[in-house]
Amino acid sequence: MLDRALKGSSRYWGWLIFLLILMGIGFVLWLYQFKVGLKITGMSRDVSWGFYIAQFTYLVGVAASGVMVVLPYYLHDYKKFGRLTVLGEFMAIAAVLMCLLFIMVDLGRLPRLVNVIMYPHPRSILFWDMIVLNGYLLLNILVGWNALAAERKGVHYRTWVKVLAYISIPWAFSIHTVTAFLYAGLPGRHFWLTAIMAPRFLASAFCSGPAILLLICFIIRKLTKFDPGKEQMRTLGGIIAYAFILNIFFFLMELFTSFYSQIPAHMDSLVYLFRGLDGYGRLAPWMWTFVFFSVVALVMLIVPYTRRKEDTLAVAAACVVIATWIDKGLGLIIGGFVPNPFEKVFEYWPTVPEVMISVGVWATGFFVLTVLFKIAISIKEEVAA
Amino acid sequence: MMGISRRGFLKVAGLSALMAALGKSGFELLRPGQVEASIPVTKGKRWAMAIDMRKVTPEIIEECKKSCHHYHNVPEFDNPKVEIKWIWGEEFEHAFPDQQHEYVSDLIKSLEFPLLCNHCSNPPCCRVCPTGATWQREDGIVMMDWHRCIGCRFCMAGCPYGSRSFNWGDPRKAPKELNPGFPTNPEFPTREVGVVEKCTFCNERIAKGQLPVCVEKANEMKKDSFIFGDLADPDSDIRKALRKHYSIRRKTELGTHPNIYYIIA
């Protein structure tokens, strides 16, 4: 099946070469970071996690969201999603790969990564995150690949593939729950110390991931002979709508608890994010951008006319991606470290090398995604022909 | 063949071992710190420090910091973004943000509090470390293994006291003009780029029956300003001092049980 990735249009190759260039730039800068240390990033003694860990968190959500096309198909026998399940699984593979890469570029001493296995510490949530993420990667590779191989041969997938697909459903929930636990169990980080962190993570995952998938579906339909299906895309729109409403609802619950209780430690990070604290407010314009896109997305997803019409649905999906990315890929991690344990504000902003290394990781993910989708769509085109 | 095949036996044995391991891990996950907390203070040693705020001056803290950092090869960067500090001074409102109010006495406001690792009895840093590179010894000291640390900085997110520093660059390449003669103590290891470090309560000095560097320095300048000792021993100087005076600790509501006491009156 891999040979399908080697035959493609000049546009396909051009896109891959473009991604390879970004990957190359990121890799060279990473080599530099590896040599001199993480001081080339914007991270500091006070804000000790930054852009890398924030991207990691966002992408765990994208990975988990594969379940939103897998679950209706396998559990509810919603046959129409059969066209999309492989795409959801392949997107999950690319997303988990990016997660692992973001963890790796964030480590101070990468060559010692193996210590996590050599000296396992089950009391650390990071240990469990390693297990669930790698397990999820394996499950999606096995299920996605074998289901696609069966589709190519025109046979039904084997029973063990279905069993693994069933296992992958709760597993998807587990990866984002465990990732939320990385933050939600730390005493003294009041912004993260909230029981609703995991549900909020899942809600934001289940709108952002399907929104990305939906946008990719529009591109696929334009560029290839494979049609993901009008009804399928409309159903995705419904899933995005519900999950995004939940996501915003959970966020408002955070606001209520913090501001009605008036406990300063619980308000400080939110005040910093949206208004600025002690005269520092670097993230405020971003957070208001998040609010703007959230409101636009909410309206467009709730109004039936704009949700059902394809071009407006595409705009709404793009708004969801932007809003959730600012919320989780920027505000959530940085906000947790500001103010610091001494109630002082030390601001963080990513540096150019840090952003370019992140772009390199994203490019790697899109490279894998493109190749996998190319294989899947070539096979789907062949089967249809 | 009757009974269980070798292959079958290995499968069952392997699965059971896996289940047992996961079960134990689950328990450890849900009741973190129970093992540490259950070590009775009357059995074995529990090192702690009482700092007499009626005697400590900013000069004493500055000298403590200097000798500590000199002894442990902690480089100076003169840059808050990448700085490494094991002990330092902080005003009341930043050391005890939960105790701060508008009408704090002038005396308290004028003080500088020496801050260092609290060597908590229920340390979140040890709980979150994925490799056990930071762990708690039986005598209560929260230790670091700089050869095992992978630099994930989970411990820095976990510590509610900001006691941990990361080597953002190579400490051996710290600016020469700020670090004449670095490494200043050839007896003590320097660290590598990319690992976390913090106060160790001078464990290797305690093993030799010596006091931590900061305690020695502070008491040279003002007798009994830093009292170091064993909380497990009811007759120790620290227990006597705590019995006699009113003391406070940082962020006690978090359940970490810090072992640095600040004597106020």
XYZ file of C-alpha atoms in Angstrom:
650
model
C 0.000 0.000 0.000
C 2.953 2.296 0.713
C 3.679 2.649 -3.001
C 0.631 4.932 -3.352
C 2.615 7.567 -1.498
C 5.280 7.514 -4.206
C 3.006 8.381 -7.107
C 1.543 11.828 -7.020
C 0.986 15.086 -8.824
C 3.530 17.879 -8.868
C 1.346 19.711 -6.379
C 1.653 16.750 -3.987
C 5.433 16.681 -4.325
C 5.697 20.447 -4.073
C 3.768 20.409 -0.801
C 5.962 17.630 0.595
C 9.133 19.485 -0.399
C 7.784 22.661 1.241
C 7.177 20.690 4.446
C 10.632 19.117 4.210
C 12.193 22.583 4.040
C 10.317 23.650 7.209
C 11.349 20.387 8.872
C 14.963 21.046 7.878
C 14.937 24.574 9.335
C 13.375 23.278 12.538
C 15.874 20.430 12.755
C 18.909 22.688 12.335
C 17.587 25.048 15.029
C 16.871 22.087 17.268
C 20.485 20.915 16.832
C 21.518 24.384 17.975
C 19.165 24.154 20.968
C 20.524 20.692 21.753
C 24.042 22.125 21.795
C 23.564 25.289 23.860
C 20.486 24.391 25.899
C 16.927 25.619 26.261
C 18.127 29.155 26.990
C 17.407 29.940 23.328
C 13.702 29.646 24.168
C 11.617 32.210 26.025
C 11.159 29.881 28.994
C 12.493 30.941 32.366
C 12.884 29.936 35.990
C 9.311 31.152 36.526
C 7.618 30.026 33.327
C 9.348 26.678 33.004
C 7.027 25.241 30.358
C 6.064 27.191 27.265
C 5.161 26.882 23.614
C 6.371 23.273 23.221
C 4.306 21.846 26.061
C 1.319 23.975 25.016
C 1.473 22.541 21.460
C 1.804 19.085 22.972
C -1.346 19.642 24.997
C -3.307 20.939 22.021
C -2.237 18.025 19.842
C -3.137 15.376 22.406
C -6.635 16.747 21.950
C -6.439 16.489 18.165
C -5.222 12.912 18.549
C -7.999 11.990 20.946
C -10.625 13.466 18.634
C -10.108 10.672 16.125
C -12.574 8.849 18.329
C -15.334 11.207 17.201
C -15.466 9.467 13.813
C -14.493 6.026 15.127
C -17.119 5.860 17.887
C -20.250 6.506 15.771
C -19.061 3.977 13.191
C -18.040 1.112 15.477
C -20.400 1.629 18.427
C -23.522 3.074 16.800
C -23.088 1.357 13.471
C -23.323 4.726 11.735
C -22.182 3.223 8.411
C -21.750 6.547 6.651
C -18.725 7.385 8.803
C -17.005 4.327 7.348
C -15.585 6.697 4.765
C -13.994 8.845 7.434
C -12.776 6.432 10.129
C -9.433 5.787 8.455
C -8.905 9.527 8.081
C -9.652 10.025 11.786
C -7.241 7.264 12.745
C -4.500 8.534 10.459
C -4.935 12.063 11.798
C -4.550 10.622 15.297
C -1.285 8.933 14.265
C 0.164 12.204 12.945
C -1.023 14.101 16.036
C 0.467 11.624 18.523
C 3.756 11.704 16.622
C 3.799 15.487 16.994
C 3.005 15.133 20.717
C 5.966 12.823 21.209
C 8.238 15.160 19.236
C 7.111 18.177 21.272
C 7.949 16.325 24.489
C 11.324 15.411 23.052
C 12.282 18.934 21.984
C 11.246 20.192 25.420
C 13.505 17.852 27.386
C 16.687 19.246 28.873
C 18.511 15.972 28.377
C 16.891 14.036 25.562
C 19.405 11.135 25.503
C 18.210 10.219 28.990
C 14.605 9.801 27.858
C 15.065 6.062 28.296
C 15.297 6.668 32.081
C 11.493 6.939 32.099
C 11.414 3.240 31.176
C 14.549 2.164 33.039
C 13.415 3.760 36.307
C 9.629 3.774 35.952
C 7.763 5.809 38.551
C 4.047 5.016 38.413
C 3.277 7.838 40.834
C 4.248 10.303 38.127
C 1.452 11.154 35.708
C 4.107 11.541 33.022
C 4.762 7.792 33.285
C 1.091 7.081 32.532
C 1.028 9.664 29.766
C 3.890 7.807 28.101
C 1.934 4.555 28.294
C -1.405 5.887 27.029
C 0.109 7.980 24.216
C 2.303 5.196 22.849
C -0.503 2.687 23.250
C -2.878 4.972 21.367
C -0.333 5.413 18.589
C 0.025 1.647 18.241
C -3.743 1.045 18.321
C -4.368 3.581 15.564
C -1.577 2.254 13.381
C -2.903 -1.304 13.717
C -6.582 -0.475 13.255
C -6.183 2.179 10.567
C -3.731 0.228 8.476
C -5.511 -3.113 8.655
C -8.965 -1.663 8.038
C -7.608 0.132 4.983
C -5.874 -3.030 3.737
C -9.181 -4.905 4.041
C -10.973 -2.145 2.176
C -8.438 -2.388 -0.638
C -8.989 -6.138 -0.974
C -12.734 -5.616 -0.811
C -13.101 -7.821 2.257
C -14.418 -7.131 5.748
C -11.766 -6.320 8.344
C -10.821 -9.139 10.711
C -12.466 -9.504 14.109
C -9.281 -8.622 15.999
C -9.183 -5.285 14.179
C -12.690 -4.580 15.429
C -11.677 -5.568 18.971
C -8.748 -3.153 18.829
C -11.051 -0.452 17.450
C -13.346 -0.963 20.454
C -10.360 -0.711 22.804
C -9.196 2.465 21.077
C -12.447 4.258 22.004
C -11.996 4.473 25.807
C -8.267 4.728 25.146
C -8.806 7.989 23.260
C -10.617 9.428 26.290
C -7.773 8.234 28.487
C -5.029 10.092 26.626
C -6.614 13.462 27.159
C -7.731 12.699 30.694
C -4.225 11.668 31.694
C -2.812 14.744 29.952
C -5.188 16.945 31.951
C -4.004 15.186 35.125
C -0.455 16.357 34.349
C -1.674 19.820 35.317
C -4.754 19.313 37.462
C -2.978 17.607 40.360
C -0.330 20.169 41.215
C -0.682 21.975 44.555
C 0.013 25.671 44.254
C -0.837 26.017 40.544
C -4.305 27.341 41.175
C -5.194 27.990 37.548
C -4.786 24.291 36.794
C -6.058 22.921 40.085
C -9.574 22.328 38.873
C -11.589 19.122 38.665
C -13.109 20.229 35.386
C -9.752 20.286 33.615
C -10.133 16.806 32.067
C -13.749 17.330 30.890
C -12.764 20.717 29.502
C -9.804 19.164 27.707
C -12.056 16.513 26.169
C -14.663 19.051 25.074
C -12.058 21.258 23.438
C -10.484 18.187 21.833
C -13.758 16.950 20.393
C -14.438 20.245 18.652
C -10.917 21.224 17.536
C -9.968 17.817 16.091
C -13.146 17.310 14.052
C -12.888 20.951 12.907
C -9.414 20.254 11.529
C -10.664 17.024 9.951
C -13.599 18.858 8.394
C -11.314 21.497 6.872
C -9.118 18.707 5.492
C -12.245 17.056 4.039
C -13.034 20.247 2.128
C -9.472 20.240 0.750
C -9.663 16.535 -0.127
C -12.886 17.043 -2.023
C -11.363 19.867 -3.991
C -8.082 18.154 -4.827
C -9.022 14.486 -5.261
C -11.717 12.298 -6.740
C -12.658 11.012 -3.293
C -15.742 12.585 -1.739
C -15.917 12.362 2.073
C -19.658 12.887 1.676
C -22.089 15.725 2.178
C -23.970 14.104 5.030
C -20.763 12.967 6.730
C -19.418 16.501 6.735
C -22.716 17.850 7.996
C -22.639 15.317 10.854
C -19.106 16.441 11.679
C -20.501 19.973 11.851
C -23.036 18.805 14.427
C -20.351 17.112 16.518
C -18.219 20.263 16.409
C -21.214 22.378 17.445
C -22.047 20.268 20.525
C -18.436 19.909 21.641
C -17.657 23.592 21.165
C -20.726 24.665 23.132
C -19.642 22.320 25.947
C -16.114 23.677 25.764
C -17.276 27.267 26.187
C -19.730 26.212 28.900
C -16.922 24.576 30.893
C -14.776 27.663 30.443
C -17.574 29.861 31.805
C -17.836 27.549 34.806
C -14.157 28.247 35.518
C -14.920 31.961 35.396
C -17.821 31.565 37.810
C -15.907 29.578 40.424
C -12.950 31.945 40.307
C -14.761 35.254 40.350
C -17.779 34.458 42.511
C -15.553 32.907 45.190
C -13.256 35.945 44.885
C -10.253 33.864 45.952
C -7.326 35.900 44.638
C -5.139 32.918 43.738
C -7.936 31.555 41.562
C -8.559 34.865 39.846
C -4.982 36.033 39.286
C -4.107 33.915 36.247
C -7.402 34.758 34.542
C -6.930 38.441 35.274
C -3.400 38.226 33.900
C -4.606 36.492 30.741
C -7.496 38.819 29.932
C -6.573 42.156 31.470
C -2.973 41.977 32.587
C -1.515 41.950 36.108
C 0.846 44.472 37.697
C 1.101 46.214 34.341
C 2.001 43.081 32.364
C -0.552 41.841 29.853
C 1.164 40.374 26.856
C -1.446 37.689 26.339
C -4.510 39.923 26.660
C -4.848 40.714 22.916
C -4.616 36.996 22.188
C -7.214 36.080 24.770
C -9.649 38.641 23.394
C -8.993 37.226 19.937
C -9.992 33.885 21.452
C -13.196 35.462 22.759
C -13.964 37.023 19.378
C -13.500 33.806 17.396
C -15.379 31.837 20.047
C -18.418 34.088 19.778
C -18.352 33.987 15.961
C -17.977 30.197 15.990
C -20.759 29.796 18.559
C -23.212 31.853 16.559
C -22.352 30.177 13.259
C -22.565 26.695 14.761
C -25.822 27.270 16.625
C -27.722 28.942 13.788
C -28.924 25.982 11.637
C -28.585 27.896 8.378
C -24.885 28.703 8.777
C -24.099 25.276 10.220
C -25.679 23.395 7.317
C -24.392 25.601 4.533
C -20.968 24.291 3.580
C -18.978 27.476 3.091
C -20.198 29.024 6.342
C -19.551 25.739 8.150
C -15.973 25.864 6.873
C -15.591 29.393 8.279
C -17.050 28.261 11.610
C -14.635 25.304 11.717
C -11.699 27.634 11.079
C -12.902 29.895 13.910
C -13.091 26.863 16.225
C -9.514 25.864 15.350
C -8.200 29.387 16.016
C -10.141 29.811 19.275
C -9.220 26.422 20.732
C -5.593 26.836 19.713
C -5.262 30.181 21.505
C -7.059 28.781 24.558
C -5.020 25.610 24.874
C -1.918 26.145 22.769
C -1.108 29.490 24.386
C -3.206 30.653 27.351
C -3.637 27.502 29.382
C 0.022 26.615 29.932
C 1.459 30.122 30.174
C -1.435 31.299 32.383
C -0.662 28.496 34.832
C 2.777 29.946 35.549
C 1.711 33.584 35.910
C 1.828 34.864 38.583
C 4.677 32.754 39.963
C 4.774 31.136 43.443
C 5.888 34.486 44.894
C 2.877 36.284 43.422
C 5.154 38.122 41.027
C 4.630 38.442 37.311
C 7.433 37.251 35.072
C 6.230 37.192 31.502
C 6.930 34.620 28.844
C 7.019 34.978 25.118
C 8.340 32.373 22.672
C 11.507 33.230 20.778
C 11.950 32.915 17.002
C 14.026 29.693 17.230
C 11.425 28.237 19.617
C 8.599 28.999 17.187
C 10.584 27.694 14.207
C 11.373 24.426 16.005
C 7.640 24.135 16.746
C 6.842 24.854 13.082
C 9.295 22.086 12.199
C 7.422 19.645 14.417
C 4.073 20.723 12.943
C 5.551 20.287 9.450
C 6.678 16.775 10.388
C 3.138 15.995 11.500
C 1.638 17.389 8.304
C 4.209 15.426 6.278
C 3.120 12.173 7.913
C -0.522 13.210 7.618
C -0.166 14.007 3.902
C 1.541 10.697 3.123
C -0.983 8.671 5.119
C -3.972 10.519 3.630
C -2.481 10.137 0.148
C -2.337 6.354 0.642
C -5.835 6.187 2.093
C -7.405 8.352 -0.606
C -5.592 6.608 -3.472
C -7.008 3.319 -2.229
C -10.471 4.778 -1.767
C -10.333 6.142 -5.335
C -9.256 2.726 -6.647
C -12.021 0.937 -4.773
C -14.610 3.417 -6.059
C -13.357 3.089 -9.659
C -0.630 -33.168 26.917
C -2.777 -32.552 29.944
C -2.768 -29.433 32.069
C -1.219 -26.190 31.117
C 1.399 -25.830 28.405
C 4.605 -23.975 29.037
C 3.510 -21.251 26.671
C 0.158 -20.978 28.379
C 1.767 -20.863 31.792
C 4.110 -18.077 30.732
C 1.183 -16.120 29.331
C -0.814 -16.405 32.547
C 2.217 -15.661 34.703
C 3.117 -12.646 32.613
C -0.418 -11.298 32.674
C -0.735 -11.750 36.429
C 2.555 -9.966 36.997
C 1.353 -7.105 34.808
C -1.961 -6.870 36.671
C -0.183 -6.892 40.020
C 2.191 -4.154 38.893
C -0.658 -2.015 37.553
C -2.702 -2.544 40.720
C 0.150 -1.424 42.906
C 0.759 1.562 40.665
C -2.888 2.498 40.876
C -2.698 2.475 44.649
C 0.430 4.600 44.623
C -1.262 7.010 42.261
C -4.338 7.522 44.389
C -2.621 7.766 47.733
C 0.560 9.636 46.950
C 2.770 10.570 49.826
C 1.275 7.978 52.148
C 4.534 6.065 52.319
C 6.506 9.153 53.261
C 3.883 10.512 55.622
C 3.721 7.214 57.465
C 7.357 7.373 58.576
C 6.906 8.322 62.232
C 8.927 11.322 63.282
C 9.977 9.515 66.427
C 11.683 6.814 64.423
C 14.725 7.783 62.452
C 15.830 11.312 61.696
C 13.890 14.182 60.182
C 16.074 17.115 59.365
C 14.566 20.556 59.562
C 15.567 24.162 59.949
C 14.242 26.964 62.116
C 15.185 30.459 61.064
C 14.952 33.081 63.777
C 13.582 36.141 62.012
C 14.379 38.315 65.039
C 18.052 37.800 64.254
C 18.277 37.475 60.494
C 19.331 40.523 58.484
C 19.578 41.008 54.694
C 23.377 40.978 55.100
C 23.256 37.556 56.705
C 21.086 36.223 53.859
C 23.444 37.715 51.289
C 26.444 36.049 52.941
C 24.563 32.733 53.264
C 23.718 32.866 49.584
C 27.286 33.696 48.657
C 28.821 30.855 50.663
C 26.157 28.350 49.615
C 26.515 29.143 45.927
C 30.285 29.215 46.242
C 30.319 25.832 47.964
C 27.887 24.175 45.535
C 29.281 25.722 42.335
C 26.075 27.606 41.592
C 26.916 30.075 38.822
C 25.808 33.715 38.720
C 24.057 34.958 35.572
C 22.688 38.318 36.702
C 19.529 37.526 34.683
C 16.249 36.507 36.351
C 15.252 34.484 33.261
C 17.976 31.874 33.626
C 19.157 32.404 37.207
C 19.894 29.473 39.497
C 19.413 29.932 43.218
C 19.493 27.569 46.156
C 18.925 30.136 48.882
C 17.902 33.755 48.569
C 16.000 36.546 50.318
C 12.437 37.605 49.639
C 10.135 40.160 51.260
C 7.240 39.036 53.456
C 4.561 39.693 50.829
C 6.337 37.404 48.353
C 7.506 34.762 50.811
C 4.068 34.533 52.457
C 1.651 35.904 49.833
C -1.291 34.265 51.625
C -0.440 36.114 54.875
C 0.079 39.500 53.295
C -2.214 42.384 54.209
C -2.216 46.129 54.099
C -1.454 46.644 57.776
C 1.439 44.244 58.294
C 3.771 45.711 60.915
C 6.624 47.895 59.761
C 9.076 45.450 61.283
C 7.754 42.477 59.288
C 7.610 44.642 56.165
C 11.264 45.592 56.587
C 12.404 41.975 56.888
C 13.875 39.767 54.251
C 13.050 36.063 54.597
C 15.652 33.504 53.563
C 14.008 31.036 51.156
C 15.299 27.613 50.193
C 13.950 24.154 49.457
C 11.475 23.251 52.202
C 12.400 19.559 52.154
C 8.681 18.866 52.493
C 7.496 15.766 54.305
C 4.984 15.236 51.491
C 6.898 16.616 48.526
C 4.935 17.104 45.261
C 8.200 17.297 43.285
C 9.055 13.684 44.166
C 5.508 12.613 43.340
C 5.602 14.037 39.815
C 9.177 13.098 38.839
C 8.921 10.406 36.122
C 12.316 8.851 36.816
C 12.852 9.166 40.552
C 15.672 11.631 39.861
C 14.305 13.612 42.775
C 13.320 11.563 45.785
C 12.954 11.733 49.525
C 15.503 10.080 51.785
C 14.440 8.364 54.980
C 15.810 11.283 56.985
C 13.464 13.638 55.111
C 15.963 15.277 52.773
C 14.565 15.778 49.267
C 17.474 14.781 47.060
C 18.397 15.181 43.406
C 20.219 12.777 41.122
C 21.698 15.034 38.459
C 22.728 12.017 36.398
C 19.242 10.629 36.135
C 17.242 13.859 35.594
C 15.883 14.070 32.046
C 15.092 17.788 32.318
C 11.306 17.551 31.888
C 10.822 20.230 34.586
C 7.661 18.597 35.939
C 9.139 19.106 39.429
C 9.356 22.847 38.810
C 5.660 22.926 37.944
C 4.947 20.763 40.991
C 6.873 22.814 43.556
C 4.594 25.455 45.097
C 7.581 27.303 46.573
C 9.617 28.126 43.465
C 12.567 26.349 45.029
C 13.845 24.679 41.887
C 16.113 26.009 39.169
C 16.844 24.648 35.719
C 20.132 24.799 33.847
C 18.880 26.618 30.755
C 22.471 26.826 29.532
C 25.742 25.112 30.393
C 26.597 26.228 33.954
C 30.278 25.627 33.203
C 30.062 28.279 30.496
C 28.474 30.933 32.733
C 29.887 34.447 32.154
C 33.509 34.433 33.374
C 33.426 38.011 34.676
C 30.531 37.160 37.028
C 32.055 33.833 38.075
C 35.754 34.274 38.804
C 37.424 30.961 39.581
C 34.396 28.822 38.648
C 34.044 26.004 39.662
C 34.670 27.474 43.062
C 34.645 24.152 44.961
C 36.469 21.323 43.202
C 35.140 18.899 45.837
C 31.541 19.400 44.711
C 30.244 18.335 41.275
C 29.223 20.906 38.684
C 26.011 20.256 36.781
C 25.346 19.746 33.107
C 23.105 21.764 30.834
C 19.451 20.683 30.958
C 19.011 19.364 34.494
C 17.093 20.742 37.477
C 18.872 21.551 40.727
C 18.126 22.866 44.208
C 19.244 22.900 47.840
C 20.261 19.488 49.216
C 20.444 20.498 52.896
C 24.197 19.852 52.448
C 23.599 16.123 52.779
C 27.300 15.280 52.354
C 28.232 17.658 55.190
C 25.527 16.262 57.487
C 26.929 12.783 56.826
C 30.232 14.029 58.234
C 28.546 15.580 61.252
C 28.898 19.139 59.896
C 26.170 21.753 59.627
C 24.847 23.003 56.279
C 26.926 25.836 54.834
C 24.205 28.477 55.288
C 23.651 27.509 58.929
C 27.354 27.690 59.681
C 27.702 31.056 57.952
C 24.599 32.601 59.526
C 25.599 31.527 63.027
C 29.077 32.932 62.502
C 27.461 36.311 61.878
C 24.671 36.054 64.453
C 24.558 33.234 66.955
C 21.474 30.961 66.784
C 19.940 32.754 63.810
C 19.674 29.473 61.861
C 18.873 26.377 63.918
C 19.362 23.069 62.146
C 18.428 19.766 63.709
C 16.398 16.619 64.006
C 12.660 17.017 64.578
C 12.535 13.380 65.634
C 14.583 14.145 68.704
C 12.465 15.953 71.343
C 15.620 17.279 72.992
C 17.155 18.730 69.848
C 17.841 22.460 69.702
C 15.283 22.892 66.929
C 12.533 21.184 68.927
C 13.388 23.328 71.942
C 13.304 26.485 69.836
C 9.975 25.562 68.237
C 8.492 24.732 71.655
C 9.487 28.079 73.006
C 8.670 30.429 70.107
C 5.883 31.156 67.674
C 6.848 30.036 64.166
C 5.247 29.994 60.722
C 5.798 27.974 57.563
C 5.101 28.755 53.910
C 1.799 27.695 52.277
C 0.876 25.083 54.855
C -2.658 24.799 53.433
C -1.264 22.787 50.515
C -0.466 19.777 52.684
C 3.169 19.548 51.677
C 4.401 19.811 55.285
C 7.384 22.097 54.724
C 10.318 21.653 57.101
C 11.629 25.201 57.164
C 10.203 27.104 60.144
C 10.355 30.872 60.507
C 10.406 32.035 64.137
C 8.499 35.288 64.425
C 8.261 35.921 68.166
